[in-house]
Amino acid sequence: MKFAFAKPALPKSGTVAVTVATDRALGAAGRDLDQKTGGTLSRAMKASRFTGKKEETLAILAPAGVEFDRVLLVGVGKGEDLSEAALQAVGGAIVAALDKSGETEVSVLLDLPDGGTVAPDAAAAELAFGAQLRSYRFDKYRTTEKKEAKPSLKKIIVLTAEPDTAKRAYGRLEPLAESVAYTRDLVSEPANVLNPESLADRCRDLTDVGLQIEVLDLKKLRKLGMGALIGVAQGSAFEPRVVVMRWDGAPDAEDRRPLAFIGKGVTFDTGGISIKPAAGMEDMKWDMGGAAVVIGTMRALAARKAKVNAVGIVGLVENMPSGTAQRPGDVVTSLSGQTIEVINTDAEGRLVLADCLTYAQETFKPRLLVDLATLTGAVIIALGHEHAGLFANDDWLAENLLAAGRSVGEPLWRLPMGDAYDKDINSDIADMKNVGSGRGAGSIVGAQFLKRFVEDLPWAHIDIAGVAWSKKDTATVPKGGTAFGVRLLDRFVASYHEGK
Ligand code: BES
Ligand code: MN
Ligand code: ZN
């Protein structure tokens, strides 16, 4: 998709999208166009159920009195509801309405109602950002799709009074949209293509955007003593990898300690010897979603030259059953020195994260830790696909993550932790076991397990099992891998560590 920003002027071809507020309220540009077309816009609205609600659309083909081919009315709702996320959704709605129409080019007449908090030039940029997010598609493996079935839209021109400032604002958002797409590509890639070794190799390419990349191979992981992570990987034909990505964007900061982001990267989770049922097992290709979000976030921070020091660490393994696989009852020694009785080989994510958490703390002495993981099916029972689960040992960190999630439309819901839950993972023969004894509170028990590997520093765990993949299209997220967390962490960094 190509994007451009220009001063308002009606084109000679293509589609003109016109924003309409609640109760069919046209702005000045809309009224002007209505007049030019002999009242076609108001007549079309009256003849339909279109009222101008946010994300509603109505196409009018071959309007009289103008040279272009189509008017697309786009609802934007009430002025006071026009947040950044709402403007992005409007951009997404335009893409969704035109991508199957055969249209290749749309000029958007941005004619917003009063009362919004986003300035018009920024609004133009947010709209383009939303359109870019929505136009993402993972189609590299479609070889027979007919041209008529492919998305048609190629170019979006946003018409606004201050095109140069809009373009600059969009320039700041574009690297983020590209990083979201990069993350979605990783999440969608099947596990015969993306395995721990090939994913680590892809990470190496991120030196191009300015990240420092270090890949720890099996020999190194053994030497370090990451017994918990290695145990998960030992049934696979692929070696595990831990990838360390560094971005030092604030080398002169008074406090140079980095923020650390940790991701679960299980490139396929069969469950291991505690094997999962066949139905739906293909979903477990995206059990590396946490790692993908960490990789995408680090990419975004580097691409926009964020003034922050950050380190991203992802634990990459494949969880397979085989003659060399870990057995239920095995005891492994983690990098922290704590021993773990592996009761269920399907509770593997926490084993991988445990060693990454320890490595992050020992190696980088970070200011804070945030880990992301498709950790538990239980979080889907609790929160469905609308919120990710948030766990934290620090209220300040939790509040700031919650706020960042709210403002970018990637909402979190905090769940409790406590000693009573922690007791549930005491083992009779080792320091702990990897699952609780009951069936309740599975997501909390998972978080309690991780907490045993966190020393005295602010830490948050985000369980994205319910939100990493979507089975339906939403305004800015087409179905498939969502990259939920990339925009959130980028905003978290911008708001609380760069003072933006
Ligand atoms: N990767 C799964 C969690 C998951 C389930 C993610 C469904 C996305 C969709 C994780 O490794 C797992 O298997 N967790 C177990 C934990 C249990 C054995 C304590 C689960 O949720 O059943
Ligand atoms: Mn599992
Ligand atoms: Zn898993």
Coordinates of C-alpha atoms and ligand atoms in Angstrom, one line a residue:
M1 CA 0.0 0.0 0.0
K2 CA 1.2 3.5 -0.9
F3 CA 0.3 6.5 1.1
A4 CA 0.4 10.2 0.2
F5 CA -0.8 13.4 1.8
A6 CA -2.1 16.4 -0.2
K7 CA -4.2 19.5 0.0
P8 CA -7.9 19.0 -0.6
A9 CA -8.8 18.8 -4.3
L10 CA -11.1 16.4 -6.0
P11 CA -9.4 13.8 -8.2
K12 CA -10.3 12.8 -11.8
S13 CA -10.5 9.1 -11.1
G14 CA -10.7 6.5 -8.4
T15 CA -12.8 6.8 -5.2
V16 CA -13.3 9.8 -2.9
A17 CA -13.9 8.8 0.7
V18 CA -15.9 11.4 2.6
T19 CA -16.1 11.3 6.4
V20 CA -19.6 11.7 7.9
A21 CA -20.4 12.4 11.5
T22 CA -23.3 11.0 13.6
D23 CA -26.8 11.7 12.3
R24 CA -25.6 11.9 8.7
A25 CA -23.8 15.2 9.4
L26 CA -21.6 16.2 6.4
G27 CA -18.8 18.7 6.9
A28 CA -18.0 21.6 4.6
A29 CA -16.2 19.5 2.1
G30 CA -19.0 16.9 2.2
R31 CA -21.7 19.5 1.6
D32 CA -19.7 20.9 -1.3
L33 CA -19.5 17.5 -2.9
D34 CA -23.2 16.8 -2.2
Q35 CA -24.0 20.0 -4.1
K36 CA -21.7 19.1 -7.0
T37 CA -23.4 15.8 -7.4
G38 CA -26.9 17.2 -7.3
G39 CA -27.6 16.0 -3.8
T40 CA -26.5 12.4 -4.4
L41 CA -24.8 12.0 -1.0
S42 CA -27.8 13.1 1.1
R43 CA -30.1 11.1 -1.1
A44 CA -28.0 7.9 -0.8
M45 CA -27.9 8.3 3.0
K46 CA -31.7 8.7 3.2
A47 CA -32.2 5.7 1.0
S48 CA -30.1 3.5 3.3
R49 CA -29.5 2.8 7.0
F50 CA -26.2 4.6 6.9
T51 CA -26.2 7.2 9.8
G52 CA -22.5 8.1 10.2
K53 CA -21.7 5.7 13.1
K54 CA -18.0 5.0 13.5
E55 CA -16.6 2.6 10.8
E56 CA -19.9 2.4 8.9
T57 CA -19.5 2.7 5.1
L58 CA -21.7 3.3 2.1
A59 CA -20.5 3.2 -1.5
I60 CA -22.1 5.4 -4.2
L61 CA -21.1 4.3 -7.7
A62 CA -20.9 6.5 -10.8
P63 CA -22.0 9.8 -9.1
A64 CA -23.2 12.4 -11.5
G65 CA -21.5 15.8 -11.9
V66 CA -17.9 14.6 -11.1
E67 CA -15.2 12.8 -12.9
F68 CA -14.2 10.1 -10.4
D69 CA -16.0 6.8 -10.1
R70 CA -17.2 6.4 -6.6
V71 CA -18.0 8.1 -3.4
L72 CA -17.4 6.2 -0.2
L73 CA -19.2 7.6 2.8
V74 CA -17.3 6.7 6.0
G75 CA -18.9 7.1 9.4
V76 CA -16.7 8.7 12.1
G77 CA -19.3 9.0 14.9
K78 CA -19.1 11.9 17.3
G79 CA -16.3 14.4 17.4
E80 CA -15.5 13.8 21.1
D81 CA -15.1 10.1 20.5
L82 CA -12.4 10.6 17.8
S83 CA -9.4 9.2 19.7
E84 CA -6.2 8.0 17.9
A85 CA -7.6 4.5 18.0
A86 CA -10.9 5.6 16.5
L87 CA -9.2 7.4 13.7
Q88 CA -7.1 4.3 13.0
A89 CA -10.3 2.3 12.9
V90 CA -11.7 4.7 10.3
G91 CA -8.6 4.1 8.1
G92 CA -9.1 0.4 8.6
A93 CA -12.8 0.6 7.6
I94 CA -11.9 2.4 4.3
V95 CA -9.5 -0.4 3.4
A96 CA -12.0 -3.1 4.3
A97 CA -14.7 -1.4 2.2
L98 CA -12.6 -1.0 -0.9
D99 CA -10.2 -3.9 -1.0
K100 CA -12.8 -6.3 -2.6
S101 CA -14.3 -3.6 -4.9
G102 CA -11.7 -3.5 -7.6
E103 CA -10.8 0.0 -6.8
T104 CA -7.1 0.8 -6.7
E105 CA -6.9 4.3 -5.5
V106 CA -8.8 6.3 -2.8
S107 CA -8.6 10.0 -1.9
V108 CA -9.8 10.6 1.6
L109 CA -11.5 13.9 2.3
L110 CA -10.8 14.3 6.0
D111 CA -13.7 16.5 7.2
L112 CA -13.9 15.7 10.9
P113 CA -16.6 17.0 13.3
D114 CA -15.5 19.4 16.1
G115 CA -14.7 18.2 19.6
G116 CA -11.9 15.7 18.8
T117 CA -8.7 15.8 20.8
V118 CA -6.4 14.8 17.9
A119 CA -5.2 17.7 15.7
P120 CA -6.2 17.4 12.0
D121 CA -2.7 16.7 10.7
A122 CA -2.1 14.0 13.3
A123 CA -5.6 12.7 12.5
A124 CA -4.6 12.2 8.9
A125 CA -1.5 10.3 10.0
E126 CA -3.5 8.1 12.4
L127 CA -6.0 7.3 9.7
A128 CA -3.2 6.2 7.3
F129 CA -1.6 4.2 10.1
G130 CA -4.9 2.3 10.7
A131 CA -5.2 1.7 7.0
Q132 CA -1.7 0.3 6.8
L133 CA -2.3 -2.0 9.7
R134 CA -5.6 -3.3 8.2
S135 CA -4.1 -3.9 4.8
Y136 CA -1.7 -6.5 6.1
R137 CA -2.0 -9.9 4.5
F138 CA 0.0 -13.1 4.7
D139 CA -0.2 -14.5 1.2
K140 CA 3.2 -15.8 0.4
Y141 CA 1.9 -19.4 0.1
R142 CA -1.1 -18.6 -2.1
T143 CA 0.0 -19.5 -5.6
T144 CA -3.3 -20.0 -7.4
E145 CA -5.4 -17.1 -6.1
K146 CA -7.1 -15.3 -9.0
K147 CA -6.4 -11.7 -9.7
E148 CA -10.1 -10.8 -9.1
A149 CA -9.9 -12.3 -5.6
K150 CA -6.8 -10.4 -4.5
P151 CA -7.1 -7.1 -2.6
S152 CA -7.4 -4.3 -5.1
L153 CA -6.5 -1.1 -3.2
K154 CA -3.0 0.1 -3.9
K155 CA -2.9 3.8 -2.9
I156 CA -4.4 6.0 -0.3
I157 CA -4.2 9.8 -0.5
V158 CA -5.3 11.6 2.6
L159 CA -6.5 15.1 1.8
T160 CA -5.8 17.6 4.6
A161 CA -5.0 21.3 5.0
E162 CA -1.5 20.6 6.4
P163 CA -0.1 17.7 4.3
D164 CA 3.5 18.3 5.2
T165 CA 3.0 18.0 8.9
A166 CA 0.7 15.0 8.4
K167 CA 3.4 13.3 6.4
R168 CA 6.0 13.9 9.1
A169 CA 3.6 12.5 11.7
Y170 CA 3.0 9.5 9.5
G171 CA 6.8 9.1 9.1
R172 CA 6.9 8.5 12.9
L173 CA 4.2 5.8 12.8
E174 CA 5.3 4.0 9.7
P175 CA 8.2 2.1 11.3
L176 CA 5.8 0.8 13.9
A177 CA 3.3 -0.4 11.3
E178 CA 6.2 -2.1 9.5
S179 CA 7.2 -3.8 12.8
V180 CA 3.7 -5.0 13.4
A181 CA 3.7 -6.5 9.9
Y182 CA 7.1 -8.1 10.6
T183 CA 5.7 -9.6 13.8
R184 CA 2.5 -10.9 12.1
D185 CA 4.7 -12.6 9.4
L186 CA 6.6 -14.4 12.1
V187 CA 3.5 -15.5 13.9
S188 CA 1.8 -16.8 10.7
E189 CA 4.8 -18.7 9.4
P190 CA 4.3 -22.5 9.7
A191 CA 6.5 -24.5 12.0
N192 CA 8.2 -26.5 9.1
V193 CA 9.6 -23.2 8.0
L194 CA 10.1 -21.4 11.3
N195 CA 12.0 -23.5 13.8
P196 CA 14.3 -22.3 16.6
E197 CA 17.3 -22.3 14.3
S198 CA 15.7 -20.5 11.4
L199 CA 14.0 -18.0 13.6
A200 CA 17.3 -17.2 15.2
D201 CA 18.8 -16.7 11.8
R202 CA 16.0 -14.3 10.8
C203 CA 16.7 -12.3 14.0
R204 CA 20.3 -11.9 12.8
D205 CA 19.1 -9.8 9.9
L206 CA 17.8 -7.2 12.4
T207 CA 21.3 -5.7 12.6
D208 CA 20.0 -3.9 9.4
V209 CA 17.8 -1.7 11.5
G210 CA 20.5 -1.1 14.1
L211 CA 20.0 -3.8 16.7
Q212 CA 22.9 -5.7 18.2
I213 CA 22.1 -9.4 17.9
E214 CA 23.7 -12.3 19.8
V215 CA 22.6 -15.8 19.3
L216 CA 23.3 -18.4 22.0
D217 CA 23.5 -21.9 20.6
L218 CA 23.0 -25.2 22.4
K219 CA 26.7 -25.5 23.4
K220 CA 26.6 -22.1 25.0
L221 CA 23.2 -22.7 26.7
R222 CA 24.7 -26.0 28.2
K223 CA 27.7 -24.1 29.4
L224 CA 25.6 -21.5 31.0
G225 CA 23.4 -24.1 32.6
M226 CA 19.9 -23.4 31.2
G227 CA 18.7 -26.9 32.1
A228 CA 15.0 -25.9 32.2
L229 CA 15.0 -24.5 28.6
I230 CA 17.2 -27.3 27.2
G231 CA 14.9 -30.0 28.8
V232 CA 12.0 -28.7 26.7
A233 CA 14.0 -28.7 23.5
Q234 CA 15.6 -32.2 23.9
G235 CA 12.8 -34.0 22.0
S236 CA 13.2 -31.9 18.9
A237 CA 15.4 -32.4 15.9
F238 CA 16.2 -28.7 16.1
E239 CA 18.5 -27.2 18.6
P240 CA 17.2 -24.5 21.0
R241 CA 18.4 -21.0 20.7
V242 CA 18.3 -17.9 22.8
V243 CA 18.5 -14.6 20.9
V244 CA 19.6 -11.4 22.7
M245 CA 18.7 -8.2 20.9
R246 CA 20.1 -4.9 22.2
W247 CA 19.1 -1.3 21.5
D248 CA 21.2 1.3 23.2
G249 CA 19.2 4.5 22.2
A250 CA 20.1 6.4 25.4
P251 CA 23.9 5.8 25.8
D252 CA 24.2 9.0 27.9
A253 CA 21.3 8.5 30.2
E254 CA 22.0 8.9 33.9
D255 CA 20.5 5.5 34.6
R256 CA 21.8 3.3 31.8
R257 CA 20.2 0.1 33.0
P258 CA 18.0 -1.3 30.1
L259 CA 14.4 -2.2 30.1
A260 CA 14.2 -6.0 29.5
F261 CA 11.6 -7.7 27.4
I262 CA 11.4 -11.5 27.4
G263 CA 9.4 -13.7 25.0
K264 CA 8.3 -17.3 24.9
G265 CA 9.3 -18.7 21.5
V266 CA 8.0 -22.2 21.3
T267 CA 8.0 -22.6 17.5
F268 CA 5.7 -25.6 17.8
D269 CA 4.0 -27.0 21.0
T270 CA 2.8 -30.5 20.6
G271 CA 2.7 -30.8 24.4
G272 CA 5.6 -33.2 24.3
I273 CA 5.1 -36.6 25.9
S274 CA 2.0 -35.0 27.7
I275 CA 0.8 -34.7 24.1
K276 CA -2.1 -32.4 23.1
P277 CA -5.3 -33.6 21.4
A278 CA -5.2 -33.5 17.5
A279 CA -8.1 -31.0 17.1
G280 CA -6.7 -27.5 16.8
M281 CA -3.1 -28.5 17.4
E282 CA -2.1 -26.6 14.3
D283 CA -2.7 -23.4 16.3
M284 CA 0.5 -24.2 18.2
K285 CA 2.6 -22.9 15.4
W286 CA 1.9 -19.5 17.0
D287 CA 3.2 -20.5 20.4
M288 CA 6.2 -18.3 19.6
G289 CA 3.9 -15.3 19.7
G290 CA 5.5 -13.8 22.8
A291 CA 8.9 -14.0 21.1
A292 CA 7.6 -12.5 17.9
V293 CA 6.2 -9.5 19.9
V294 CA 9.5 -9.0 21.6
I295 CA 11.4 -9.2 18.3
G296 CA 8.9 -6.8 16.7
T297 CA 9.1 -4.3 19.6
M298 CA 12.8 -4.2 19.5
R299 CA 12.7 -3.7 15.7
A300 CA 10.3 -0.8 16.2
L301 CA 12.4 0.8 18.9
A302 CA 15.5 0.7 16.7
A303 CA 13.7 1.8 13.5
R304 CA 12.3 4.9 15.2
K305 CA 15.5 5.4 17.1
A306 CA 13.8 5.4 20.5
K307 CA 15.8 7.2 23.2
V308 CA 15.8 4.3 25.5
N309 CA 18.1 1.4 26.4
A310 CA 16.3 -1.9 25.9
V311 CA 17.2 -5.6 25.6
G312 CA 15.0 -8.2 24.1
I313 CA 15.6 -11.9 25.0
V314 CA 13.7 -14.7 23.4
G315 CA 13.9 -18.4 24.2
L316 CA 13.4 -20.5 21.1
V317 CA 12.5 -24.2 21.3
E318 CA 10.3 -26.8 19.7
N319 CA 8.3 -29.0 22.1
M320 CA 8.2 -32.5 20.6
P321 CA 7.6 -36.0 21.8
S322 CA 10.3 -38.5 20.8
G323 CA 12.8 -41.0 22.2
T324 CA 14.9 -38.2 23.4
A325 CA 12.1 -36.1 24.8
Q326 CA 11.7 -35.0 28.4
R327 CA 9.4 -37.3 30.5
P328 CA 6.8 -36.4 33.1
G329 CA 8.6 -36.7 36.4
D330 CA 12.0 -35.6 35.1
V331 CA 13.8 -33.1 37.4
V332 CA 15.8 -30.3 35.7
T333 CA 18.1 -27.7 37.1
S334 CA 17.4 -24.2 36.0
L335 CA 19.9 -21.5 35.4
S336 CA 18.9 -19.9 38.7
G337 CA 20.0 -23.2 40.5
Q338 CA 16.5 -24.0 41.5
T339 CA 15.3 -27.5 40.6
I340 CA 12.0 -28.2 38.8
E341 CA 10.0 -31.4 38.7
V342 CA 8.4 -31.5 35.3
I343 CA 5.0 -33.1 36.0
N344 CA 3.5 -32.1 32.7
T345 CA 5.6 -31.6 29.6
D346 CA 2.9 -29.4 28.1
A347 CA 3.6 -26.7 30.7
E348 CA 6.8 -25.9 28.8
G349 CA 6.6 -22.1 28.3
R350 CA 7.3 -21.4 31.9
L351 CA 10.4 -23.6 31.8
V352 CA 11.7 -21.7 28.8
L353 CA 10.9 -18.3 30.3
A354 CA 12.4 -19.1 33.7
D355 CA 15.9 -19.5 32.3
C356 CA 15.5 -16.4 30.1
L357 CA 14.4 -14.3 33.1
T358 CA 17.4 -15.4 35.1
Y359 CA 19.7 -14.7 32.2
A360 CA 18.3 -11.2 31.7
Q361 CA 18.8 -10.3 35.4
E362 CA 22.3 -11.8 35.7
T363 CA 23.6 -10.4 32.5
F364 CA 21.9 -7.0 32.2
K365 CA 20.8 -5.9 35.7
P366 CA 17.7 -4.4 34.0
R367 CA 15.5 -1.6 35.5
L368 CA 12.4 -3.8 35.0
L369 CA 11.3 -7.0 33.3
V370 CA 8.2 -7.5 31.1
D371 CA 7.7 -11.0 29.7
L372 CA 5.1 -12.0 27.1
A373 CA 3.9 -15.5 26.4
T374 CA 1.1 -17.6 25.0
L375 CA 1.4 -19.3 28.4
T376 CA -2.0 -20.8 29.3
G377 CA -5.3 -21.9 27.8
A378 CA -6.8 -20.9 31.1
V379 CA -6.4 -17.2 30.3
I380 CA -8.7 -17.7 27.4
I381 CA -11.3 -19.2 29.8
A382 CA -10.9 -16.2 32.0
L383 CA -10.7 -13.3 29.5
G384 CA -11.6 -14.7 26.1
H385 CA -10.0 -12.9 23.2
E386 CA -10.6 -9.4 24.3
H387 CA -8.0 -8.8 27.0
A388 CA -4.6 -10.2 27.6
G389 CA -3.9 -11.3 31.2
L390 CA -1.5 -9.0 33.2
F391 CA 0.4 -10.2 36.3
A392 CA 2.8 -7.9 38.2
N393 CA 4.8 -7.6 41.4
D394 CA 4.7 -3.8 41.1
D395 CA 1.7 -1.5 40.9
W396 CA 3.4 1.3 39.1
L397 CA 4.5 -1.0 36.3
A398 CA 1.1 -2.6 36.1
E399 CA -0.7 0.8 35.9
N400 CA 1.5 2.0 33.2
L401 CA 1.1 -1.1 31.1
L402 CA -2.6 -1.0 31.6
A403 CA -2.7 2.7 30.5
A404 CA -0.5 2.0 27.4
G405 CA -2.7 -0.9 26.4
R406 CA -5.9 1.2 26.7
S407 CA -4.6 4.0 24.6
V408 CA -3.4 1.8 21.7
G409 CA -6.4 -0.6 21.8
E410 CA -4.5 -3.6 23.1
P411 CA -6.2 -3.9 26.5
L412 CA -4.9 -5.8 29.5
W413 CA -6.7 -7.1 32.5
R414 CA -4.8 -7.5 35.8
L415 CA -5.3 -10.8 37.6
P416 CA -4.2 -11.4 41.2
M417 CA -1.2 -13.2 42.6
G418 CA -0.5 -14.4 46.1
D419 CA 1.3 -16.9 48.4
A420 CA -1.7 -19.3 48.5
Y421 CA -1.3 -19.8 44.8
D422 CA 2.4 -20.1 45.1
K423 CA 2.2 -23.0 47.6
D424 CA 0.4 -25.1 44.9
I425 CA 3.7 -25.6 43.0
N426 CA 5.7 -27.0 45.8
S427 CA 7.2 -30.4 44.9
D428 CA 7.9 -33.3 47.2
I429 CA 11.2 -34.0 45.6
A430 CA 12.4 -30.8 44.0
D431 CA 12.2 -27.0 44.7
M432 CA 9.0 -26.8 42.7
K433 CA 6.9 -28.5 40.1
N434 CA 5.8 -27.0 36.8
V435 CA 2.0 -27.3 37.3
G436 CA -0.3 -26.9 40.3
S437 CA -2.1 -29.8 41.9
G438 CA -5.7 -28.6 41.2
R439 CA -7.3 -27.5 38.0
G440 CA -8.1 -24.0 39.1
A441 CA -6.4 -20.6 38.4
G442 CA -4.1 -22.1 35.8
S443 CA -2.9 -18.7 34.5
I444 CA -2.2 -17.4 38.0
V445 CA -0.3 -20.6 38.9
G446 CA 1.8 -20.1 35.7
A447 CA 2.6 -16.5 36.8
Q448 CA 3.5 -17.7 40.3
F449 CA 6.0 -20.1 38.7
L450 CA 7.6 -17.3 36.8
K451 CA 7.8 -15.1 39.9
R452 CA 10.1 -17.6 41.5
F453 CA 12.7 -16.6 39.0
V454 CA 12.3 -12.9 39.5
E455 CA 14.6 -11.1 42.0
D456 CA 13.9 -7.8 43.6
L457 CA 12.9 -5.7 40.7
P458 CA 9.6 -4.6 39.0
W459 CA 8.3 -7.4 36.8
A460 CA 5.2 -8.0 34.7
H461 CA 4.0 -11.0 32.9
I462 CA 1.5 -10.7 30.0
D463 CA -0.3 -13.9 29.0
I464 CA -1.3 -13.4 25.4
A465 CA -2.7 -16.9 24.6
G466 CA -6.1 -15.4 23.9
V467 CA -5.1 -12.5 21.8
A468 CA -2.0 -13.5 19.8
W469 CA -4.2 -14.9 17.0
S470 CA -7.6 -13.7 15.8
K471 CA -10.2 -15.8 14.0
K472 CA -12.1 -12.6 12.8
D473 CA -11.2 -9.3 11.2
T474 CA -11.3 -6.2 13.4
A475 CA -10.9 -2.6 12.5
T476 CA -7.1 -2.5 12.3
V477 CA -6.3 -6.2 12.7
P478 CA -7.1 -8.7 9.9
K479 CA -7.7 -12.2 11.1
G480 CA -4.5 -14.2 11.8
G481 CA -1.5 -13.2 13.8
T482 CA -2.3 -10.0 15.6
A483 CA 1.1 -8.8 16.9
F484 CA -0.8 -7.8 20.1
G485 CA 1.7 -6.2 22.4
V486 CA 4.0 -4.5 19.9
R487 CA 2.0 -1.2 19.9
L488 CA 1.5 -1.5 23.6
L489 CA 5.2 -1.9 24.5
D490 CA 6.2 0.8 22.0
R491 CA 3.7 3.2 23.7
F492 CA 4.9 2.1 27.1
V493 CA 8.4 2.9 26.2
A494 CA 7.4 6.3 24.6
S495 CA 5.2 7.4 27.5
Y496 CA 7.2 6.4 30.5
H497 CA 10.8 6.2 29.4
E498 CA 11.1 8.8 26.7
G499 CA 8.7 11.3 28.3
K500 CA 6.5 11.4 25.2
Ligands
BES1 N1 1.0 -23.0 24.6 C1 0.1 -23.5 25.5 C2 -1.0 -22.5 25.9 C3 -2.0 -22.2 24.9 C4 -3.2 -22.9 24.8 C5 -1.8 -21.1 24.0 C6 -4.1 -22.5 23.8 C7 -2.7 -20.8 23.1 C8 -3.9 -21.5 23.0 C9 0.9 -23.9 26.8 O1 2.2 -24.4 26.6 C10 0.1 -25.0 27.5 O2 0.1 -26.0 26.9 N2 -0.4 -24.7 28.7 C11 -1.1 -25.7 29.4 C12 -0.7 -25.6 30.8 C13 -1.1 -26.8 31.7 C14 -0.5 -28.1 31.3 C15 -0.8 -26.4 33.1 C16 -2.6 -25.4 29.2 O3 -2.9 -24.2 29.2 O4 -3.3 -26.4 29.1
MN2 MN 2.3 -26.4 26.1
ZN3 ZN 3.1 -23.7 24.9

